[in-house]
PDB file of C-alpha atoms in Angstrom:
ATOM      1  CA  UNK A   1       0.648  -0.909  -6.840  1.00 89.00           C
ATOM      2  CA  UNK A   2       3.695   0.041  -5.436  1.00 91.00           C
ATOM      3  CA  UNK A   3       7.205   1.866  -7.337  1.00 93.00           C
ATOM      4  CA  UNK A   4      10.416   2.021  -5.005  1.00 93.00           C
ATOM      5  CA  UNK A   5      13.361   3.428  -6.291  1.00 93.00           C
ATOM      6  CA  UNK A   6      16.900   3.676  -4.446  1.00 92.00           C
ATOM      7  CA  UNK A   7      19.861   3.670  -6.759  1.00 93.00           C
ATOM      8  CA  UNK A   8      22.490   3.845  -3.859  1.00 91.00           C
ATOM      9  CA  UNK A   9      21.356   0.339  -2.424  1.00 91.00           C
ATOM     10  CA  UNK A  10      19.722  -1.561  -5.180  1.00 92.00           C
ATOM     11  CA  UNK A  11      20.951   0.073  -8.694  1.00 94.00           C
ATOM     12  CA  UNK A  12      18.826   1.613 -11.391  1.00 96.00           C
ATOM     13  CA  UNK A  13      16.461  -0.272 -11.110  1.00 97.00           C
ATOM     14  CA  UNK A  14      12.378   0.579 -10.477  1.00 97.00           C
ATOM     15  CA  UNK A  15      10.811  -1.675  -8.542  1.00 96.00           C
ATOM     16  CA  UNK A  16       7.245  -2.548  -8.556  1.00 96.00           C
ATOM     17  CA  UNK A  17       4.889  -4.567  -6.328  1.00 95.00           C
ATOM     18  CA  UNK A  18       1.418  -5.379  -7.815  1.00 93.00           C
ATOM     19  CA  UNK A  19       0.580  -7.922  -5.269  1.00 92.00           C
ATOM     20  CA  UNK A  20       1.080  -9.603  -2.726  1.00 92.00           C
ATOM     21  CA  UNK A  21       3.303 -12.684  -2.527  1.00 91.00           C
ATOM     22  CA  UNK A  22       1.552 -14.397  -0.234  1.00 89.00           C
ATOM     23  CA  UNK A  23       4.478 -15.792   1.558  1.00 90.00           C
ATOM     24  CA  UNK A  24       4.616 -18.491  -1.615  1.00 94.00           C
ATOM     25  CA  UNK A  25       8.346 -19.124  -3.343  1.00 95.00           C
ATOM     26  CA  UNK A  26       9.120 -16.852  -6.627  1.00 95.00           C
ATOM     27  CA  UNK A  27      10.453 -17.023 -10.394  1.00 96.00           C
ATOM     28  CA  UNK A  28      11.927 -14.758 -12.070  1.00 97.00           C
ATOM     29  CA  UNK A  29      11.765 -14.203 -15.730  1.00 97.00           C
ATOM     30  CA  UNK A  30      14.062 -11.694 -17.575  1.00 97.00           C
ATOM     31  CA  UNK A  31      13.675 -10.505 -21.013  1.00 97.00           C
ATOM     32  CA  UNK A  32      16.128  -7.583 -21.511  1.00 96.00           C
ATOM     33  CA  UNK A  33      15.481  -5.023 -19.451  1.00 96.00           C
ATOM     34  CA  UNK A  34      12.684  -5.978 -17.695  1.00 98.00           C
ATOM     35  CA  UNK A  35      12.142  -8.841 -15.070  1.00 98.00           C
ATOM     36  CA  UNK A  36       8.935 -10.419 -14.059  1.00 98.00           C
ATOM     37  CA  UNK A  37       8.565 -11.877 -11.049  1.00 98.00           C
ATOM     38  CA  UNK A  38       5.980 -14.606 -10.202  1.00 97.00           C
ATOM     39  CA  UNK A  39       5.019 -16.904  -7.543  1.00 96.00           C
ATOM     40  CA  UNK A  40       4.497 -20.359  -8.333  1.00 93.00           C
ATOM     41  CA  UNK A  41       0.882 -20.284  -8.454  1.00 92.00           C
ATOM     42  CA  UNK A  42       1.434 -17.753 -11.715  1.00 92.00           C
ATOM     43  CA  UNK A  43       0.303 -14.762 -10.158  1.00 95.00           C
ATOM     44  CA  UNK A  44       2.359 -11.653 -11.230  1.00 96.00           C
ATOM     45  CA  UNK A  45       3.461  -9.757  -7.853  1.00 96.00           C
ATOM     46  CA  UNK A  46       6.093  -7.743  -9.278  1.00 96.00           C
ATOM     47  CA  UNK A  47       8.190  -6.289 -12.287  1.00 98.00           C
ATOM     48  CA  UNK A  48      11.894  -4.962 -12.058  1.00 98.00           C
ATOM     49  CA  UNK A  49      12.479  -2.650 -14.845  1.00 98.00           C
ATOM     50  CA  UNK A  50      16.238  -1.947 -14.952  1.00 98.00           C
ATOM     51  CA  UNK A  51      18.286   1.076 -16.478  1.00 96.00           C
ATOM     52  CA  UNK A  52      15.215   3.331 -15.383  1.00 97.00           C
ATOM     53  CA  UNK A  53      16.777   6.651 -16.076  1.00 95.00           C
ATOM     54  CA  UNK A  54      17.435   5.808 -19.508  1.00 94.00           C
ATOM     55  CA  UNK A  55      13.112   5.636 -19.823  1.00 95.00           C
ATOM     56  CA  UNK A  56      12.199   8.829 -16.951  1.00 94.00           C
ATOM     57  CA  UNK A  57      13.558  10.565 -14.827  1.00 92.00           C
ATOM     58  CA  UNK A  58      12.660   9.819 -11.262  1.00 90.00           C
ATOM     59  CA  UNK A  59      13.692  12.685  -8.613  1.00 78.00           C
ATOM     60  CA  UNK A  60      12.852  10.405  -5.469  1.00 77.00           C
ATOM     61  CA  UNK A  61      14.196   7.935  -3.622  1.00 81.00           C
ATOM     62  CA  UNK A  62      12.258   5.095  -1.773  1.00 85.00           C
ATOM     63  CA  UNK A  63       8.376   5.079  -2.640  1.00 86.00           C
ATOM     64  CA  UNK A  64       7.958   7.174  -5.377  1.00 89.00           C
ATOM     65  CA  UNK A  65       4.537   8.167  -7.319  1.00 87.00           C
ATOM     66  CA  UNK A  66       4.416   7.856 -11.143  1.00 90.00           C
ATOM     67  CA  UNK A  67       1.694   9.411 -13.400  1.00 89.00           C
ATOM     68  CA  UNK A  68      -0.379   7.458 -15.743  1.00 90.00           C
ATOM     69  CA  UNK A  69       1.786   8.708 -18.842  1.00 92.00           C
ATOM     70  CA  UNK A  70       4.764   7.428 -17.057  1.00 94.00           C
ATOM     71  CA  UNK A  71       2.898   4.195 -16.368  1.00 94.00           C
ATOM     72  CA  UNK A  72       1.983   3.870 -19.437  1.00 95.00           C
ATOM     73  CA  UNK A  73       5.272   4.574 -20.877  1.00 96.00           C
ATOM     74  CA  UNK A  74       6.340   1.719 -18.288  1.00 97.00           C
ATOM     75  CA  UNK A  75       3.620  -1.016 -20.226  1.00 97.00           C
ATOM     76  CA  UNK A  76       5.099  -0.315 -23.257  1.00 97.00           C
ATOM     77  CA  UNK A  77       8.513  -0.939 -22.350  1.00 97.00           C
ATOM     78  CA  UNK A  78       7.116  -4.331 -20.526  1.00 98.00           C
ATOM     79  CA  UNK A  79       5.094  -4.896 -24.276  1.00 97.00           C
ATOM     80  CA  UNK A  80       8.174  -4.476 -26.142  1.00 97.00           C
ATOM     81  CA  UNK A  81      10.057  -6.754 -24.128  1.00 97.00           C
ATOM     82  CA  UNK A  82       8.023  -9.458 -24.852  1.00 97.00           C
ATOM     83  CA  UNK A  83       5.297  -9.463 -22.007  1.00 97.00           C
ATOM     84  CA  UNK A  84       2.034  -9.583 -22.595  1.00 96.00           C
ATOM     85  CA  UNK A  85       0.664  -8.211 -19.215  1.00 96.00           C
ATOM     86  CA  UNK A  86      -0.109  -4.549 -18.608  1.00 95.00           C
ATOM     87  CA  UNK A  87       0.606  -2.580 -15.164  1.00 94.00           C
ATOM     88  CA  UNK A  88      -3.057  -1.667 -13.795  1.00 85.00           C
ATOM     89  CA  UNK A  89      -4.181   2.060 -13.794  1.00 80.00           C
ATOM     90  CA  UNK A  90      -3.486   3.954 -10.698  1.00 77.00           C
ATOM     91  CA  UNK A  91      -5.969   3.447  -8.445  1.00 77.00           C
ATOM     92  CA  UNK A  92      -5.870   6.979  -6.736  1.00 83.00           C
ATOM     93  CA  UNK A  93      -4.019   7.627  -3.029  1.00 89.00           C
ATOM     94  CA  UNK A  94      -3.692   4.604  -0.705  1.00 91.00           C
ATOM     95  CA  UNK A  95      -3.588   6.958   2.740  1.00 94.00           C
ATOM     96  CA  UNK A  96      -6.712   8.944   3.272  1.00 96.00           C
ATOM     97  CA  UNK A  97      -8.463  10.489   5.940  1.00 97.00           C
ATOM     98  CA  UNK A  98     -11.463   7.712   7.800  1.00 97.00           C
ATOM     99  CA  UNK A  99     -14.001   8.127   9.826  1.00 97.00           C
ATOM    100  CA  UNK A 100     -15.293   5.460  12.068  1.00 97.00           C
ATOM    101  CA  UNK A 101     -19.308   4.747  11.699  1.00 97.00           C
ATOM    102  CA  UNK A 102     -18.977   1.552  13.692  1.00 97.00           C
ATOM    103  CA  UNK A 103     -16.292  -0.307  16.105  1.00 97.00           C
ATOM    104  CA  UNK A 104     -17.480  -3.717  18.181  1.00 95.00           C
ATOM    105  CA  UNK A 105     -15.311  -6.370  20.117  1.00 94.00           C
ATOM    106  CA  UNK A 106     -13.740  -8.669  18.337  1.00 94.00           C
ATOM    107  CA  UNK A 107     -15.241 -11.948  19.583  1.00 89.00           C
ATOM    108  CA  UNK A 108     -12.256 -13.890  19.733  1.00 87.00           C
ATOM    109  CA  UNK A 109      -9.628 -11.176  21.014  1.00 87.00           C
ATOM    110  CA  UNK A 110      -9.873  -9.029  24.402  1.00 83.00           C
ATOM    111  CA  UNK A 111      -7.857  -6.267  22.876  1.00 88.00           C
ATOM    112  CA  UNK A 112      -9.156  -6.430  19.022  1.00 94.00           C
ATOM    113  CA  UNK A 113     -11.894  -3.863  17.484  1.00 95.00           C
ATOM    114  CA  UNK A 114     -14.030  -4.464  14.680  1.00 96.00           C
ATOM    115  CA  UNK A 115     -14.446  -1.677  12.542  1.00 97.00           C
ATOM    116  CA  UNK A 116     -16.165  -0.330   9.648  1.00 97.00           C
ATOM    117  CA  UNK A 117     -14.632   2.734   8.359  1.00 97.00           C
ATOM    118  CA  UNK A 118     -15.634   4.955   5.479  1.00 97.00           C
ATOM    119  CA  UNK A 119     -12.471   6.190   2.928  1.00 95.00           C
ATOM    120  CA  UNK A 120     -14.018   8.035   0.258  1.00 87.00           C
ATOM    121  CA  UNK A 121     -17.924   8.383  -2.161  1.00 83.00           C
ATOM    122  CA  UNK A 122     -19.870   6.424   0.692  1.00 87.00           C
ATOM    123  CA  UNK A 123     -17.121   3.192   0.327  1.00 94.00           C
ATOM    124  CA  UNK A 124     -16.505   1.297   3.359  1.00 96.00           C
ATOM    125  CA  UNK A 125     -13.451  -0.638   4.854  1.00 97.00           C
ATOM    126  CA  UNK A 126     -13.558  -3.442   7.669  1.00 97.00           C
ATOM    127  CA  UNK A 127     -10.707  -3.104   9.632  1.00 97.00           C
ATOM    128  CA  UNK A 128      -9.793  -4.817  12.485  1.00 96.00           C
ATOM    129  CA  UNK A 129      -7.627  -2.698  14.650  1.00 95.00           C
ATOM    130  CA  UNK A 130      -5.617  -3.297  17.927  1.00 92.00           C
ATOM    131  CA  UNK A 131      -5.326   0.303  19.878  1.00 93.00           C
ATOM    132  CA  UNK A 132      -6.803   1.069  22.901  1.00 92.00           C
ATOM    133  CA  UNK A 133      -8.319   4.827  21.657  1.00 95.00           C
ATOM    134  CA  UNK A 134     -10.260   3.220  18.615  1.00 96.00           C
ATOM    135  CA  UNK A 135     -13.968   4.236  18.671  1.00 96.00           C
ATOM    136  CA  UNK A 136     -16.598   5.090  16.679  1.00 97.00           C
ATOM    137  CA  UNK A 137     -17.040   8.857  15.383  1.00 96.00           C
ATOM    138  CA  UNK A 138     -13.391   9.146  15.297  1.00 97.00           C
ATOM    139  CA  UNK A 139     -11.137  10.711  11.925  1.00 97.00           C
ATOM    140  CA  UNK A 140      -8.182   8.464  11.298  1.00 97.00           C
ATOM    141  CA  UNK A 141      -5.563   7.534   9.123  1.00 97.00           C
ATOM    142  CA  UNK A 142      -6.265   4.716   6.399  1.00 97.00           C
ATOM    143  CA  UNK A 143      -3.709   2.949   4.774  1.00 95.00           C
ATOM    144  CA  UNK A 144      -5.659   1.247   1.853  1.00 94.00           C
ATOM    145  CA  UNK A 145      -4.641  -2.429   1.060  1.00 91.00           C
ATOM    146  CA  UNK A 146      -1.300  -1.952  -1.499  1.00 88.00           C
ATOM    147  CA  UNK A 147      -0.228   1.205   0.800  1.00 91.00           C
ATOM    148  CA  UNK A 148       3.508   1.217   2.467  1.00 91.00           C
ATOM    149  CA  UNK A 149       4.128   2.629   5.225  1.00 92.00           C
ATOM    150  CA  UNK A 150       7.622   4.722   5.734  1.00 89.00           C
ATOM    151  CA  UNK A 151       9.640   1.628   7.185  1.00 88.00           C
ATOM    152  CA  UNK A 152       8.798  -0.446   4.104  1.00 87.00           C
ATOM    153  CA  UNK A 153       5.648  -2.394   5.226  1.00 91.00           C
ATOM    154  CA  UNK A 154       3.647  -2.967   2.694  1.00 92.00           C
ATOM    155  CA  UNK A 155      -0.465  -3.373   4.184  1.00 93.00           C
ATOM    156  CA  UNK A 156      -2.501  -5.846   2.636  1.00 92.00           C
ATOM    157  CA  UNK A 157      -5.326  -7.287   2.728  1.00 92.00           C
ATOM    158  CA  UNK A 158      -5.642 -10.285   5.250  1.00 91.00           C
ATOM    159  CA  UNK A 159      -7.539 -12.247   8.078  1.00 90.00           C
ATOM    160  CA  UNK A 160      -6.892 -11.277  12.058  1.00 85.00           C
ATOM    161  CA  UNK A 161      -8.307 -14.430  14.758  1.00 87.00           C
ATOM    162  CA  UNK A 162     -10.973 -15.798  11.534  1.00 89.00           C
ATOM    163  CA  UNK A 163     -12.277 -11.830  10.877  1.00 92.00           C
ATOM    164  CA  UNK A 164     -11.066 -10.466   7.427  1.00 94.00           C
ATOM    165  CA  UNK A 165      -9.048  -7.007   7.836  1.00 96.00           C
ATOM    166  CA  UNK A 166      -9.118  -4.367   4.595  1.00 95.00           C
ATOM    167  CA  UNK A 167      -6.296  -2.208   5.797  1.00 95.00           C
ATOM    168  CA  UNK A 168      -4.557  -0.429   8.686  1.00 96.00           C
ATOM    169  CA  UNK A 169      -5.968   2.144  10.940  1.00 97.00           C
ATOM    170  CA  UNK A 170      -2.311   4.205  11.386  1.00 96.00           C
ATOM    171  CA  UNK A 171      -0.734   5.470  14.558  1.00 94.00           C
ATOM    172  CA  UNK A 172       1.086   8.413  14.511  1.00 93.00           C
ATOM    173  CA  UNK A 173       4.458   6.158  15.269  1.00 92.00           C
ATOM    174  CA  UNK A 174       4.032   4.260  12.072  1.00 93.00           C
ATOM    175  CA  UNK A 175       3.110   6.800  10.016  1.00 93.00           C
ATOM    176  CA  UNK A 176       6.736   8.295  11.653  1.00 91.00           C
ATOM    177  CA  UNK A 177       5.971  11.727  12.346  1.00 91.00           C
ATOM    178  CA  UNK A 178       7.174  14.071  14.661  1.00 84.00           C
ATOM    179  CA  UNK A 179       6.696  13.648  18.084  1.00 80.00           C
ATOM    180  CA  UNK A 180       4.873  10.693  17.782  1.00 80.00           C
ATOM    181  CA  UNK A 181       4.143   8.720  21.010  1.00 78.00           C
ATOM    182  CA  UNK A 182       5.125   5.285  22.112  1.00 77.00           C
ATOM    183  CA  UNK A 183       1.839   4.541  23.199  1.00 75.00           C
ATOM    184  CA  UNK A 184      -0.145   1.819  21.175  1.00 78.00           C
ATOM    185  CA  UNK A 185      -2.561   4.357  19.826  1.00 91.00           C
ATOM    186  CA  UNK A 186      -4.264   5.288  16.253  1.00 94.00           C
ATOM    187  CA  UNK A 187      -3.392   9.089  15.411  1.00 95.00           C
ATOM    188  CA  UNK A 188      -6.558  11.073  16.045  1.00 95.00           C
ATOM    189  CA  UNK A 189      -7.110  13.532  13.724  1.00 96.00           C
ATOM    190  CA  UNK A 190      -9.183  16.768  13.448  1.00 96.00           C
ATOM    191  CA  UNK A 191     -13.414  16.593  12.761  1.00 96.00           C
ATOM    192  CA  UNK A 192     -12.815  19.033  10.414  1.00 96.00           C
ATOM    193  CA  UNK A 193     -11.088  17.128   8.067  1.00 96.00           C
ATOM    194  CA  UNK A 194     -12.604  15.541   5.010  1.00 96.00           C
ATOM    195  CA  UNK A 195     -13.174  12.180   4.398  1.00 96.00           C
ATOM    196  CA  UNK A 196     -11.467  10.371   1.505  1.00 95.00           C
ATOM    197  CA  UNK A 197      -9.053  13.783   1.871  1.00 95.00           C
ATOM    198  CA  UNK A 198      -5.135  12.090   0.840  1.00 94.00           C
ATOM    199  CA  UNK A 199      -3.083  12.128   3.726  1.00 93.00           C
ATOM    200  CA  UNK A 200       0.540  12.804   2.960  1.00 87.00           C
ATOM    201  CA  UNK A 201       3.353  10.291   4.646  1.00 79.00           C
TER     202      UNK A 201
END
């Protein structure tokens, strides 16, 4: 679940993705303040809740984190509306620190890796990744399905040449920090650092 806020370019308005869209053409239903927003195979992807600084105050601008009073303060503005649906509990951080217990060639790709990565109490992501450096034993960057990156890309989960992909393995470029190279390569980070530990974008 994502919350973006930018009152210069869009208003104030808090908007929130819940899934994704699939590519698949939208509807839009207002009641008052709030706008739900549906694809047309009824699957909720989004909400619009508008006049948000009336309801919190929200010091950020562009991805911003809420916590779960706020969210909840959030489903009861959608309940009083008239909508029936709930916003799902936070799920904790979508960009943590991975390590790498396995990478193989992707069968039908000379530059794609098959991963498996652990994220955090043992759990473990498949990930298919395109950089050169990717290896196993490596610490890296996660961005867990639902996570957007800094440019507004929003990862999710999806299928590369038939294998099934649960995230992004980040470079240091798309992550956008400094002195980042141009090279098509994962960000490797320290040994020392601790798996399932939030990275901060």
């Amino acid at each position: 679940m994502i919350f973006a806020y930018n009152p210069e370019y869009v208003g104030d308005t808090l908007l929130i993705v819940t899934n994704n869209d699939k590519g698949l053409p939208q509807k839009v239903t207002r009641k008052g303040k709030v706008a739900r927003i549906q694809t047309e195979d009824q699957c909720t992807v989004g909400w619009n809740i508008f006049g948000i600084s009336q309801l919190m105050a929200l010091q950020d601008v562009g991805q911003v984190e809420l916590s779960q009073q706020q969210i909840g303060l959030l489903n009861e503005t959608i309940h009083e509306a008239g909508f029936t649906e709930s916003l799902p509990e936070i799920e904790g951080p979508k960009f943590v620190v991975g390590y790498v217990k396995t990478c193989e060639a992707h069968q039908d790709s000379d530059h794609l890796s098959v991963t498996e990565v652990e994220v955090d109490q043992g759990k473990t992501l498949q990930i298919v990744c395109g950089a050169a450096n990717i290896r196993e034993g490596l610490k890296v960057v996660v961005a867990k399905p639902g996570a957007m990156l800094p440019d507004g890309t929003i990862i999710w989960s999806g299928e590369l040449r038939g294998v099934q992909s649960y995230g992004m393995i980040c470079s240091a470029k798309e992550l956008r920090l400094s002195n980042a190279s141009e090279k098509r390569e994962i960000l490797e980070l320290p040994q020392d650092k601790s798996i399932g530990e939030t990275f901060v974008v």
